[in-house]
């Protein structure tokens, strides 16, 4: 039996993304955003409300970072989502995170987050509030790489957001191989 729910975009899992920017004075800021995805091989798309300090910053600098939050950083990742940079200008100081300036763009890298995409702004639509960024570099902690320098999902241990229950979750075990398993019924 099936049941109908009120219309809402329940897409699972939603990644927990930490968007990093600098303001006009070089002060780092970060926010938690779960409405993001890949929109091309080297581009990301994130829906970010135009009232956020992050949007104001990235529209000025035209550059930002997108880090994948992991299980070790649930508390500070949630903190940068519940505290506004508009009201707490130096909110990153309370997280305990180490900020490193990217070598490739004018945006902060959070050292404790093992996977960071360094992006240049392609577009931001003030009506849809969709930000498109081109990935110009991927900064990764070597501890999450395999011997073949691929990202090991189990070592990364990313968290996901459940928009229905407002919870953070880890991913489970591998259950199949993409672009292969379906060939069994081809």
Tab-separated table of C-alpha atoms in Angstrom:
chain	number	residue	atom	x	y	z
A	1	UNK	CA	0.000	0.000	0.000
A	2	UNK	CA	1.215	3.545	-0.742
A	3	UNK	CA	0.414	6.829	0.980
A	4	UNK	CA	0.485	10.359	-0.422
A	5	UNK	CA	2.391	13.053	1.478
A	6	UNK	CA	2.351	16.802	1.071
A	7	UNK	CA	4.530	17.874	-1.867
A	8	UNK	CA	8.142	18.428	-0.844
A	9	UNK	CA	11.432	17.669	-2.617
A	10	UNK	CA	12.415	14.559	-0.672
A	11	UNK	CA	15.613	13.524	-2.392
A	12	UNK	CA	17.958	11.288	-0.441
A	13	UNK	CA	20.714	11.451	0.542
A	14	UNK	CA	21.458	15.161	0.636
A	15	UNK	CA	25.143	15.941	1.112
A	16	UNK	CA	26.136	18.239	3.943
A	17	UNK	CA	28.188	20.907	2.208
A	18	UNK	CA	30.189	23.612	3.951
A	19	UNK	CA	30.490	26.671	1.708
A	20	UNK	CA	33.503	28.839	2.494
A	21	UNK	CA	34.084	32.460	1.472
A	22	UNK	CA	36.047	35.539	2.466
A	23	UNK	CA	34.404	38.900	3.027
A	24	UNK	CA	35.748	42.202	1.709
A	25	UNK	CA	38.161	42.400	4.685
A	26	UNK	CA	39.507	38.866	4.264
A	27	UNK	CA	37.507	37.447	7.193
A	28	UNK	CA	36.576	33.813	6.503
A	29	UNK	CA	32.969	32.701	6.687
A	30	UNK	CA	31.301	29.321	6.197
A	31	UNK	CA	27.769	28.018	6.069
A	32	UNK	CA	26.098	24.628	5.965
A	33	UNK	CA	24.109	23.935	2.788
A	34	UNK	CA	22.409	20.662	1.955
A	35	UNK	CA	20.762	21.608	-1.333
A	36	UNK	CA	23.697	20.985	-3.632
A	37	UNK	CA	24.725	18.621	-6.378
A	38	UNK	CA	26.929	18.051	-9.405
A	39	UNK	CA	25.578	19.829	-12.493
A	40	UNK	CA	28.371	19.041	-14.964
A	41	UNK	CA	31.652	17.153	-14.874
A	42	UNK	CA	33.473	20.117	-13.338
A	43	UNK	CA	30.585	22.202	-11.986
A	44	UNK	CA	28.479	22.227	-8.835
A	45	UNK	CA	25.056	23.703	-8.211
A	46	UNK	CA	23.946	24.886	-4.779
A	47	UNK	CA	20.720	26.573	-3.767
A	48	UNK	CA	21.661	29.343	-1.303
A	49	UNK	CA	19.283	32.029	-0.040
A	50	UNK	CA	20.462	35.476	-1.164
A	51	UNK	CA	20.209	36.801	2.400
A	52	UNK	CA	23.176	34.715	3.552
A	53	UNK	CA	26.538	36.378	4.217
A	54	UNK	CA	28.039	33.653	2.031
A	55	UNK	CA	26.127	34.895	-1.030
A	56	UNK	CA	27.150	38.491	-0.377
A	57	UNK	CA	30.779	37.351	-0.121
A	58	UNK	CA	30.857	35.124	-3.190
A	59	UNK	CA	29.197	37.781	-5.321
A	60	UNK	CA	32.056	40.132	-4.357
A	61	UNK	CA	34.975	37.696	-4.612
A	62	UNK	CA	33.504	35.418	-7.319
A	63	UNK	CA	35.166	32.447	-5.578
A	64	UNK	CA	34.231	29.937	-2.876
A	65	UNK	CA	34.977	26.490	-1.510
A	66	UNK	CA	32.630	23.549	-1.108
A	67	UNK	CA	33.723	21.052	1.551
A	68	UNK	CA	32.077	17.736	2.296
A	69	UNK	CA	31.229	17.514	6.002
A	70	UNK	CA	32.280	14.280	7.651
A	71	UNK	CA	31.327	12.356	10.771
A	72	UNK	CA	34.162	13.917	12.817
A	73	UNK	CA	32.773	17.402	12.189
A	74	UNK	CA	29.029	17.056	12.814
A	75	UNK	CA	28.918	19.644	15.634
A	76	UNK	CA	30.886	22.466	13.949
A	77	UNK	CA	29.191	21.702	10.604
A	78	UNK	CA	25.779	22.126	12.217
A	79	UNK	CA	26.957	25.241	14.076
A	80	UNK	CA	27.851	27.068	10.850
A	81	UNK	CA	24.356	26.220	9.653
A	82	UNK	CA	22.464	27.551	12.655
A	83	UNK	CA	24.527	30.699	13.267
A	84	UNK	CA	24.385	33.482	10.695
A	85	UNK	CA	27.508	35.237	9.475
A	86	UNK	CA	25.355	38.371	9.247
A	87	UNK	CA	24.934	38.332	13.047
A	88	UNK	CA	28.193	36.640	14.122
A	89	UNK	CA	30.920	38.010	11.826
A	90	UNK	CA	33.701	35.750	13.158
A	91	UNK	CA	31.638	32.612	13.707
A	92	UNK	CA	34.380	30.304	12.413
A	93	UNK	CA	36.545	31.116	15.441
A	94	UNK	CA	34.117	29.169	17.652
A	95	UNK	CA	34.288	26.003	15.529
A	96	UNK	CA	37.906	25.215	16.331
A	97	UNK	CA	38.537	24.692	12.629
A	98	UNK	CA	41.868	25.645	11.079
A	99	UNK	CA	41.508	28.002	8.115
A	100	UNK	CA	43.986	27.789	5.241
A	101	UNK	CA	43.920	30.195	2.291
A	102	UNK	CA	43.524	28.326	-0.979
A	103	UNK	CA	46.504	28.462	-3.328
A	104	UNK	CA	44.165	28.599	-6.331
A	105	UNK	CA	41.319	30.945	-5.420
A	106	UNK	CA	40.434	33.648	-2.910
A	107	UNK	CA	38.504	31.408	-0.519
A	108	UNK	CA	39.199	29.523	2.711
A	109	UNK	CA	39.920	25.822	3.050
A	110	UNK	CA	38.890	24.229	6.330
A	111	UNK	CA	41.778	21.889	7.139
A	112	UNK	CA	39.657	19.513	9.227
A	113	UNK	CA	37.303	18.758	6.320
A	114	UNK	CA	39.074	16.168	4.165
A	115	UNK	CA	37.524	16.964	0.763
A	116	UNK	CA	37.266	20.537	-0.530
A	117	UNK	CA	36.265	21.725	-3.988
A	118	UNK	CA	37.746	25.105	-4.895
A	119	UNK	CA	35.312	26.958	-7.145
A	120	UNK	CA	34.963	30.062	-9.284
A	121	UNK	CA	31.517	31.543	-9.575
A	122	UNK	CA	29.879	30.870	-12.944
A	123	UNK	CA	26.520	32.354	-12.030
A	124	UNK	CA	24.142	33.222	-9.227
A	125	UNK	CA	20.482	33.724	-10.066
A	126	UNK	CA	18.814	36.023	-7.532
A	127	UNK	CA	15.348	34.714	-8.445
A	128	UNK	CA	16.034	30.972	-8.196
A	129	UNK	CA	18.900	31.473	-5.702
A	130	UNK	CA	20.931	28.852	-7.563
A	131	UNK	CA	24.689	29.233	-7.497
A	132	UNK	CA	26.794	27.480	-10.137
A	133	UNK	CA	30.506	27.095	-9.497
A	134	UNK	CA	33.278	25.743	-11.681
A	135	UNK	CA	35.653	23.439	-9.801
A	136	UNK	CA	39.217	24.623	-10.452
A	137	UNK	CA	40.953	22.405	-7.893
A	138	UNK	CA	40.176	19.602	-5.477
A	139	UNK	CA	42.058	19.779	-2.185
A	140	UNK	CA	42.051	16.457	-0.383
A	141	UNK	CA	43.549	15.053	2.815
A	142	UNK	CA	45.829	12.202	1.711
A	143	UNK	CA	44.399	10.013	4.496
A	144	UNK	CA	41.158	9.499	2.533
A	145	UNK	CA	42.876	8.341	-0.674
A	146	UNK	CA	43.367	4.801	-1.913
A	147	UNK	CA	46.724	3.555	-3.193
A	148	UNK	CA	45.585	4.624	-6.683
A	149	UNK	CA	44.870	8.175	-5.416
A	150	UNK	CA	41.096	7.785	-5.615
A	151	UNK	CA	38.802	9.017	-2.841
A	152	UNK	CA	37.822	6.177	-0.505
A	153	UNK	CA	34.237	6.841	0.588
A	154	UNK	CA	34.693	4.822	3.780
A	155	UNK	CA	37.725	6.875	4.766
A	156	UNK	CA	35.968	10.140	3.877
A	157	UNK	CA	32.951	9.103	5.960
A	158	UNK	CA	30.674	11.923	4.741
A	159	UNK	CA	27.458	12.825	6.489
A	160	UNK	CA	24.080	13.288	4.825
A	161	UNK	CA	21.100	15.371	5.836
A	162	UNK	CA	17.566	14.004	6.178
A	163	UNK	CA	15.229	16.897	5.395
A	164	UNK	CA	12.219	14.949	6.728
A	165	UNK	CA	13.533	14.100	10.210
A	166	UNK	CA	16.217	16.853	10.386
A	167	UNK	CA	18.940	14.316	11.118
A	168	UNK	CA	22.508	13.730	10.037
A	169	UNK	CA	23.453	10.236	8.897
A	170	UNK	CA	26.456	8.384	7.587
A	171	UNK	CA	26.389	6.322	4.424
A	172	UNK	CA	26.163	2.534	4.554
A	173	UNK	CA	28.040	-0.246	2.875
A	174	UNK	CA	28.611	-0.654	-0.856
A	175	UNK	CA	25.763	-2.676	-2.373
A	176	UNK	CA	26.592	-2.654	-6.082
A	177	UNK	CA	28.860	-1.498	-8.883
A	178	UNK	CA	27.659	1.349	-11.118
A	179	UNK	CA	27.760	0.898	-14.893
A	180	UNK	CA	28.207	-2.853	-14.371
A	181	UNK	CA	25.464	-4.496	-12.330
A	182	UNK	CA	22.724	-3.445	-14.728
A	183	UNK	CA	24.481	-5.246	-17.569
A	184	UNK	CA	23.225	-8.514	-16.044
A	185	UNK	CA	19.735	-7.795	-17.421
A	186	UNK	CA	20.770	-6.030	-20.604
